PDB file of N, CA and C in Angstrom:
ATOM      1  N   MET E 202     -15.320   8.409 -25.031  1.00 70.00           N
ATOM      2  CA  MET E 202     -14.386   8.384 -23.940  1.00 70.00           C
ATOM      3  C   MET E 202     -13.891   7.165 -23.652  1.00 70.00           C
ATOM      4  N   THR E 203     -12.459   6.851 -23.718  1.00 75.00           N
ATOM      5  CA  THR E 203     -12.212   5.148 -22.872  1.00 75.00           C
ATOM      6  C   THR E 203     -11.957   5.158 -21.462  1.00 75.00           C
ATOM      7  N   THR E 204     -12.401   4.626 -21.010  1.00 76.00           N
ATOM      8  CA  THR E 204     -12.086   4.379 -19.900  1.00 76.00           C
ATOM      9  C   THR E 204     -10.562   3.998 -18.871  1.00 76.00           C
ATOM     10  N   PRO E 205      -9.840   4.374 -17.824  1.00 78.00           N
ATOM     11  CA  PRO E 205      -8.523   4.510 -17.872  1.00 78.00           C
ATOM     12  C   PRO E 205      -8.404   2.922 -17.232  1.00 78.00           C
ATOM     13  N   THR E 206      -7.294   2.652 -17.717  1.00 93.00           N
ATOM     14  CA  THR E 206      -6.612   1.504 -17.492  1.00 93.00           C
ATOM     15  C   THR E 206      -5.633   0.749 -16.165  1.00 93.00           C
ATOM     16  N   THR E 207      -5.193   2.352 -15.810  1.00 96.00           N
ATOM     17  CA  THR E 207      -4.283   2.249 -14.339  1.00 96.00           C
ATOM     18  C   THR E 207      -5.038   3.503 -13.312  1.00 96.00           C
ATOM     19  N   LEU E 208      -5.462   3.324 -12.510  1.00 96.00           N
ATOM     20  CA  LEU E 208      -5.613   4.528 -11.144  1.00 96.00           C
ATOM     21  C   LEU E 208      -4.511   4.726 -10.540  1.00 96.00           C
ATOM     22  N   ARG E 209      -4.429   5.855 -10.294  1.00 98.00           N
ATOM     23  CA  ARG E 209      -3.358   6.381  -9.458  1.00 98.00           C
ATOM     24  C   ARG E 209      -4.112   6.392  -7.669  1.00 98.00           C
ATOM     25  N   PHE E 210      -3.175   5.987  -7.130  1.00 98.00           N
ATOM     26  CA  PHE E 210      -3.518   6.052  -5.563  1.00 98.00           C
ATOM     27  C   PHE E 210      -2.720   6.513  -4.324  1.00 98.00           C
ATOM     28  N   HIS E 211      -2.593   6.919  -2.965  1.00 99.00           N
ATOM     29  CA  HIS E 211      -2.065   7.219  -2.337  1.00 99.00           C
ATOM     30  C   HIS E 211      -2.646   6.618  -1.212  1.00 99.00           C
ATOM     31  N   TRP E 212      -1.228   5.616  -0.941  1.00 99.00           N
ATOM     32  CA  TRP E 212      -1.716   4.719   0.237  1.00 99.00           C
ATOM     33  C   TRP E 212      -0.721   5.237   1.411  1.00 99.00           C
ATOM     34  N   ILE E 213      -1.078   4.263   2.455  1.00 99.00           N
ATOM     35  CA  ILE E 213      -0.505   4.617   3.851  1.00 99.00           C
ATOM     36  C   ILE E 213      -0.150   3.461   4.750  1.00 99.00           C
ATOM     37  N   MET E 214       0.584   3.420   5.279  1.00 99.00           N
ATOM     38  CA  MET E 214       1.152   1.927   6.121  1.00 99.00           C
ATOM     39  C   MET E 214       1.751   2.299   7.486  1.00 99.00           C
ATOM     40  N   THR E 215       1.432   1.794   8.172  1.00 99.00           N
ATOM     41  CA  THR E 215       1.903   2.084   9.616  1.00 99.00           C
ATOM     42  C   THR E 215       1.812   0.305  10.493  1.00 99.00           C
ATOM     43  N   VAL E 216       3.229  -0.024  10.391  1.00 99.00           N
ATOM     44  CA  VAL E 216       3.196  -1.282  10.932  1.00 99.00           C
ATOM     45  C   VAL E 216       4.477  -0.883  12.057  1.00 99.00           C
ATOM     46  N   GLN E 217       4.523  -2.279  12.776  1.00 99.00           N
ATOM     47  CA  GLN E 217       4.826  -2.894  14.053  1.00 99.00           C
ATOM     48  C   GLN E 217       5.861  -3.970  13.899  1.00 99.00           C
ATOM     49  N   TYR E 218       6.791  -4.207  13.955  1.00 98.00           N
ATOM     50  CA  TYR E 218       7.785  -4.867  14.637  1.00 98.00           C
ATOM     51  C   TYR E 218       8.815  -5.020  15.859  1.00 98.00           C
ATOM     52  N   GLY E 219       8.778  -5.729  16.359  1.00 95.00           N
ATOM     53  CA  GLY E 219       9.486  -5.945  17.380  1.00 95.00           C
ATOM     54  C   GLY E 219       8.802  -4.607  17.903  1.00 95.00           C
ATOM     55  N   PRO E 220       9.976  -4.183  18.711  1.00 97.00           N
ATOM     56  CA  PRO E 220       9.434  -3.116  19.230  1.00 97.00           C
ATOM     57  C   PRO E 220       9.691  -1.964  18.453  1.00 97.00           C
ATOM     58  N   GLU E 221       9.516  -1.888  17.278  1.00 97.00           N
ATOM     59  CA  GLU E 221       9.770  -0.132  16.473  1.00 97.00           C
ATOM     60  C   GLU E 221       8.623  -0.619  15.697  1.00 97.00           C
ATOM     61  N   THR E 222       8.351   0.636  15.089  1.00 98.00           N
ATOM     62  CA  THR E 222       6.921   1.517  14.801  1.00 98.00           C
ATOM     63  C   THR E 222       7.535   2.415  13.362  1.00 98.00           C
ATOM     64  N   SER E 223       7.161   1.534  11.936  1.00 98.00           N
ATOM     65  CA  SER E 223       7.700   2.934  11.098  1.00 98.00           C
ATOM     66  C   SER E 223       6.102   3.025  10.291  1.00 98.00           C
ATOM     67  N   THR E 224       5.467   4.320   9.727  1.00 99.00           N
ATOM     68  CA  THR E 224       5.019   5.039   8.847  1.00 99.00           C
ATOM     69  C   THR E 224       5.231   4.478   7.242  1.00 99.00           C
ATOM     70  N   LEU E 225       5.318   4.412   6.191  1.00 99.00           N
ATOM     71  CA  LEU E 225       5.331   4.382   5.332  1.00 99.00           C
ATOM     72  C   LEU E 225       4.259   4.536   4.227  1.00 99.00           C
ATOM     73  N   SER E 226       4.621   5.830   2.903  1.00 99.00           N
ATOM     74  CA  SER E 226       3.353   6.047   2.392  1.00 99.00           C
ATOM     75  C   SER E 226       3.526   6.946   0.823  1.00 99.00           C
ATOM     76  N   ASN E 227       3.611   6.467   0.210  1.00 98.00           N
ATOM     77  CA  ASN E 227       3.793   6.931  -1.531  1.00 98.00           C
ATOM     78  C   ASN E 227       2.217   6.706  -2.675  1.00 98.00           C
ATOM     79  N   THR E 228       2.380   6.949  -3.911  1.00 98.00           N
ATOM     80  CA  THR E 228       1.803   6.717  -4.544  1.00 98.00           C
ATOM     81  C   THR E 228       1.922   5.221  -5.190  1.00 98.00           C
ATOM     82  N   ALA E 229       0.571   5.136  -5.514  1.00 98.00           N
ATOM     83  CA  ALA E 229       0.614   3.691  -6.555  1.00 98.00           C
ATOM     84  C   ALA E 229       0.008   4.048  -7.611  1.00 98.00           C
ATOM     85  N   GLU E 230       0.426   3.506  -9.319  1.00 97.00           N
ATOM     86  CA  GLU E 230      -0.327   3.269 -11.080  1.00 97.00           C
ATOM     87  C   GLU E 230      -0.799   1.483 -10.613  1.00 97.00           C
ATOM     88  N   VAL E 231      -2.089   1.359 -10.165  1.00 97.00           N
ATOM     89  CA  VAL E 231      -3.111   0.522  -9.898  1.00 97.00           C
ATOM     90  C   VAL E 231      -3.841   0.299 -11.197  1.00 97.00           C
ATOM     91  N   ASP E 232      -3.494  -1.306 -12.052  1.00 96.00           N
ATOM     92  CA  ASP E 232      -4.444  -1.229 -12.468  1.00 96.00           C
ATOM     93  C   ASP E 232      -5.932  -1.029 -12.683  1.00 96.00           C
ATOM     94  N   ALA E 233      -6.959  -1.047 -13.366  1.00 94.00           N
ATOM     95  CA  ALA E 233      -8.246  -0.364 -12.435  1.00 94.00           C
ATOM     96  C   ALA E 233      -8.884  -2.286 -12.425  1.00 94.00           C
ATOM     97  N   ALA E 234      -8.750  -2.510 -12.729  1.00 95.00           N
ATOM     98  CA  ALA E 234      -9.428  -4.292 -12.895  1.00 95.00           C
ATOM     99  C   ALA E 234      -8.456  -5.177 -11.187  1.00 95.00           C
ATOM    100  N   VAL E 235      -7.844  -4.632 -10.481  1.00 96.00           N
ATOM    101  CA  VAL E 235      -7.510  -5.250  -9.596  1.00 96.00           C
ATOM    102  C   VAL E 235      -7.476  -4.837  -8.493  1.00 96.00           C
ATOM    103  N   SER E 236      -7.999  -6.412  -7.217  1.00 97.00           N
ATOM    104  CA  SER E 236      -8.820  -5.781  -5.976  1.00 97.00           C
ATOM    105  C   SER E 236      -8.159  -4.747  -5.360  1.00 97.00           C
ATOM    106  N   ARG E 237      -9.056  -4.548  -4.242  1.00 97.00           N
ATOM    107  CA  ARG E 237      -7.884  -3.709  -3.178  1.00 97.00           C
ATOM    108  C   ARG E 237      -6.906  -5.000  -1.974  1.00 97.00           C
ATOM    109  N   THR E 238      -7.671  -6.166  -2.427  1.00 98.00           N
ATOM    110  CA  THR E 238      -7.370  -6.894  -1.330  1.00 98.00           C
ATOM    111  C   THR E 238      -5.825  -7.018  -2.218  1.00 98.00           C
ATOM    112  N   GLU E 239      -6.001  -7.619  -3.524  1.00 98.00           N
ATOM    113  CA  GLU E 239      -4.330  -7.758  -4.054  1.00 98.00           C
ATOM    114  C   GLU E 239      -3.657  -6.592  -4.004  1.00 98.00           C
ATOM    115  N   VAL E 240      -3.955  -4.687  -3.305  1.00 98.00           N
ATOM    116  CA  VAL E 240      -3.278  -4.003  -3.994  1.00 98.00           C
ATOM    117  C   VAL E 240      -2.785  -3.708  -2.229  1.00 98.00           C
ATOM    118  N   TYR E 241      -3.403  -4.322  -1.589  1.00 99.00           N
ATOM    119  CA  TYR E 241      -3.197  -4.449   0.204  1.00 99.00           C
ATOM    120  C   TYR E 241      -2.015  -5.593   0.241  1.00 99.00           C
ATOM    121  N   ARG E 242      -1.894  -6.731  -0.338  1.00 98.00           N
ATOM    122  CA  ARG E 242      -0.845  -7.873  -0.773  1.00 98.00           C
ATOM    123  C   ARG E 242       0.512  -7.353  -1.387  1.00 98.00           C
ATOM    124  N   ASP E 243       0.497  -6.542  -2.355  1.00 98.00           N
ATOM    125  CA  ASP E 243       1.686  -5.831  -3.203  1.00 98.00           C
ATOM    126  C   ASP E 243       2.096  -4.996  -1.885  1.00 98.00           C
ATOM    127  N   LEU E 244       1.035  -4.392  -1.377  1.00 98.00           N
ATOM    128  CA  LEU E 244       1.891  -3.052  -0.818  1.00 98.00           C
ATOM    129  C   LEU E 244       2.238  -3.665   0.532  1.00 98.00           C
ATOM    130  N   ARG E 245       1.957  -4.531   1.029  1.00 99.00           N
ATOM    131  CA  ARG E 245       2.434  -5.336   1.972  1.00 99.00           C
ATOM    132  C   ARG E 245       4.030  -5.526   1.979  1.00 99.00           C
ATOM    133  N   ALA E 246       3.673  -6.809   1.169  1.00 98.00           N
ATOM    134  CA  ALA E 246       4.791  -6.952  -0.092  1.00 98.00           C
ATOM    135  C   ALA E 246       6.237  -5.934  -0.017  1.00 98.00           C
ATOM    136  N   HIS E 247       5.872  -4.582  -0.273  1.00 98.00           N
ATOM    137  CA  HIS E 247       6.745  -3.715  -0.715  1.00 98.00           C
ATOM    138  C   HIS E 247       7.430  -3.172   0.328  1.00 98.00           C
ATOM    139  N   VAL E 248       6.228  -3.086   1.508  1.00 98.00           N
ATOM    140  CA  VAL E 248       6.316  -2.494   2.962  1.00 98.00           C
ATOM    141  C   VAL E 248       7.551  -3.597   3.605  1.00 98.00           C
ATOM    142  N   ALA E 249       7.642  -5.036   3.828  1.00 98.00           N
ATOM    143  CA  ALA E 249       8.138  -5.789   3.891  1.00 98.00           C
ATOM    144  C   ALA E 249       9.666  -5.609   3.494  1.00 98.00           C
ATOM    145  N   GLN E 250      10.160  -5.537   2.418  1.00 98.00           N
ATOM    146  CA  GLN E 250      10.992  -5.083   1.132  1.00 98.00           C
ATOM    147  C   GLN E 250      11.847  -3.797   2.100  1.00 98.00           C
ATOM    148  N   LYS E 251      11.150  -3.195   2.367  1.00 97.00           N
ATOM    149  CA  LYS E 251      11.367  -1.336   3.152  1.00 97.00           C
ATOM    150  C   LYS E 251      12.041  -1.709   4.116  1.00 97.00           C
ATOM    151  N   ILE E 252      11.585  -2.901   5.144  1.00 98.00           N
ATOM    152  CA  ILE E 252      11.857  -2.574   6.453  1.00 98.00           C
ATOM    153  C   ILE E 252      12.838  -3.551   6.891  1.00 98.00           C
ATOM    154  N   GLY E 253      12.844  -4.370   6.014  1.00 97.00           N
ATOM    155  CA  GLY E 253      13.388  -5.753   5.890  1.00 97.00           C
ATOM    156  C   GLY E 253      13.553  -7.063   6.344  1.00 97.00           C
ATOM    157  N   THR E 254      11.721  -6.968   6.794  1.00 97.00           N
ATOM    158  CA  THR E 254      11.346  -8.064   7.562  1.00 97.00           C
ATOM    159  C   THR E 254      10.187  -8.433   6.934  1.00 97.00           C
ATOM    160  N   ARG E 255       9.455  -9.786   6.869  1.00 97.00           N
ATOM    161  CA  ARG E 255       7.836  -9.784   6.503  1.00 97.00           C
ATOM    162  C   ARG E 255       7.716 -10.325   8.208  1.00 97.00           C
ATOM    163  N   SER E 256       7.765 -10.161   8.947  1.00 98.00           N
ATOM    164  CA  SER E 256       7.565 -10.510  10.008  1.00 98.00           C
ATOM    165  C   SER E 256       7.191  -9.570  11.170  1.00 98.00           C
ATOM    166  N   PHE E 257       6.205  -8.356  10.194  1.00 99.00           N
ATOM    167  CA  PHE E 257       5.098  -7.366  11.647  1.00 99.00           C
ATOM    168  C   PHE E 257       3.377  -7.593  11.479  1.00 99.00           C
ATOM    169  N   VAL E 258       3.484  -6.660  11.969  1.00 99.00           N
ATOM    170  CA  VAL E 258       1.559  -6.557  12.345  1.00 99.00           C
ATOM    171  C   VAL E 258       1.295  -4.831  11.676  1.00 99.00           C
ATOM    172  N   VAL E 259      -0.088  -5.116  10.935  1.00 99.00           N
ATOM    173  CA  VAL E 259      -0.348  -3.645   9.805  1.00 99.00           C
ATOM    174  C   VAL E 259      -1.137  -2.979  11.079  1.00 99.00           C
ATOM    175  N   LEU E 260      -0.379  -1.681  11.818  1.00 99.00           N
ATOM    176  CA  LEU E 260      -1.431  -1.283  12.549  1.00 99.00           C
ATOM    177  C   LEU E 260      -2.152   0.105  11.806  1.00 99.00           C
ATOM    178  N   TYR E 261      -2.196   0.497  10.924  1.00 99.00           N
ATOM    179  CA  TYR E 261      -3.122   0.772   9.681  1.00 99.00           C
ATOM    180  C   TYR E 261      -2.440   1.072   8.405  1.00 99.00           C
ATOM    181  N   PHE E 262      -3.826   1.062   7.667  1.00 99.00           N
ATOM    182  CA  PHE E 262      -3.224   0.574   6.292  1.00 99.00           C
ATOM    183  C   PHE E 262      -4.794   1.827   5.518  1.00 99.00           C
ATOM    184  N   ALA E 263      -4.294   2.875   4.887  1.00 99.00           N
ATOM    185  CA  ALA E 263      -4.922   3.605   4.163  1.00 99.00           C
ATOM    186  C   ALA E 263      -4.681   3.197   2.560  1.00 99.00           C
ATOM    187  N   LEU E 264      -5.770   3.528   1.666  1.00 98.00           N
ATOM    188  CA  LEU E 264      -5.967   3.465   0.081  1.00 98.00           C
ATOM    189  C   LEU E 264      -7.094   4.454  -0.227  1.00 98.00           C
ATOM    190  N   GLU E 265      -6.346   5.254  -0.936  1.00 98.00           N
ATOM    191  CA  GLU E 265      -7.729   6.263  -1.239  1.00 98.00           C
ATOM    192  C   GLU E 265      -7.270   7.331  -2.611  1.00 98.00           C
ATOM    193  N   PRO E 266      -8.067   7.082  -3.934  1.00 97.00           N
ATOM    194  CA  PRO E 266      -7.502   8.213  -5.450  1.00 97.00           C
ATOM    195  C   PRO E 266      -7.021   9.337  -4.559  1.00 97.00           C
ATOM    196  N   ASP E 267      -5.825   8.711  -5.500  1.00 98.00           N
ATOM    197  CA  ASP E 267      -4.819  10.349  -5.668  1.00 98.00           C
ATOM    198  C   ASP E 267      -5.343  11.522  -6.616  1.00 98.00           C
ATOM    199  N   GLN E 268      -6.212  12.043  -5.734  1.00 94.00           N
ATOM    200  CA  GLN E 268      -6.776  13.419  -5.989  1.00 94.00           C
ATOM    201  C   GLN E 268      -7.314  14.237  -5.280  1.00 94.00           C
ATOM    202  N   LEU E 269      -7.616  15.391  -5.160  1.00 90.00           N
ATOM    203  CA  LEU E 269      -8.002  16.257  -4.526  1.00 90.00           C
ATOM    204  C   LEU E 269      -9.693  16.296  -5.024  1.00 90.00           C
TER     205      LEU E 269
END
């Protein structure tokens, strides 16, 4: 049996920027060799693009395997 090269994770990130607060969530296909820190940085960049600013504070972050 081969080891999977990618894993699917569900993530949630709540951020605050100025007076606004947003919660975003989705799934991400992650290379099995990538660290949690790298995934966090990539997702933070993704959220920055979605909300239109890189200047925000992360209030909550969750990253869990996307399985029951």
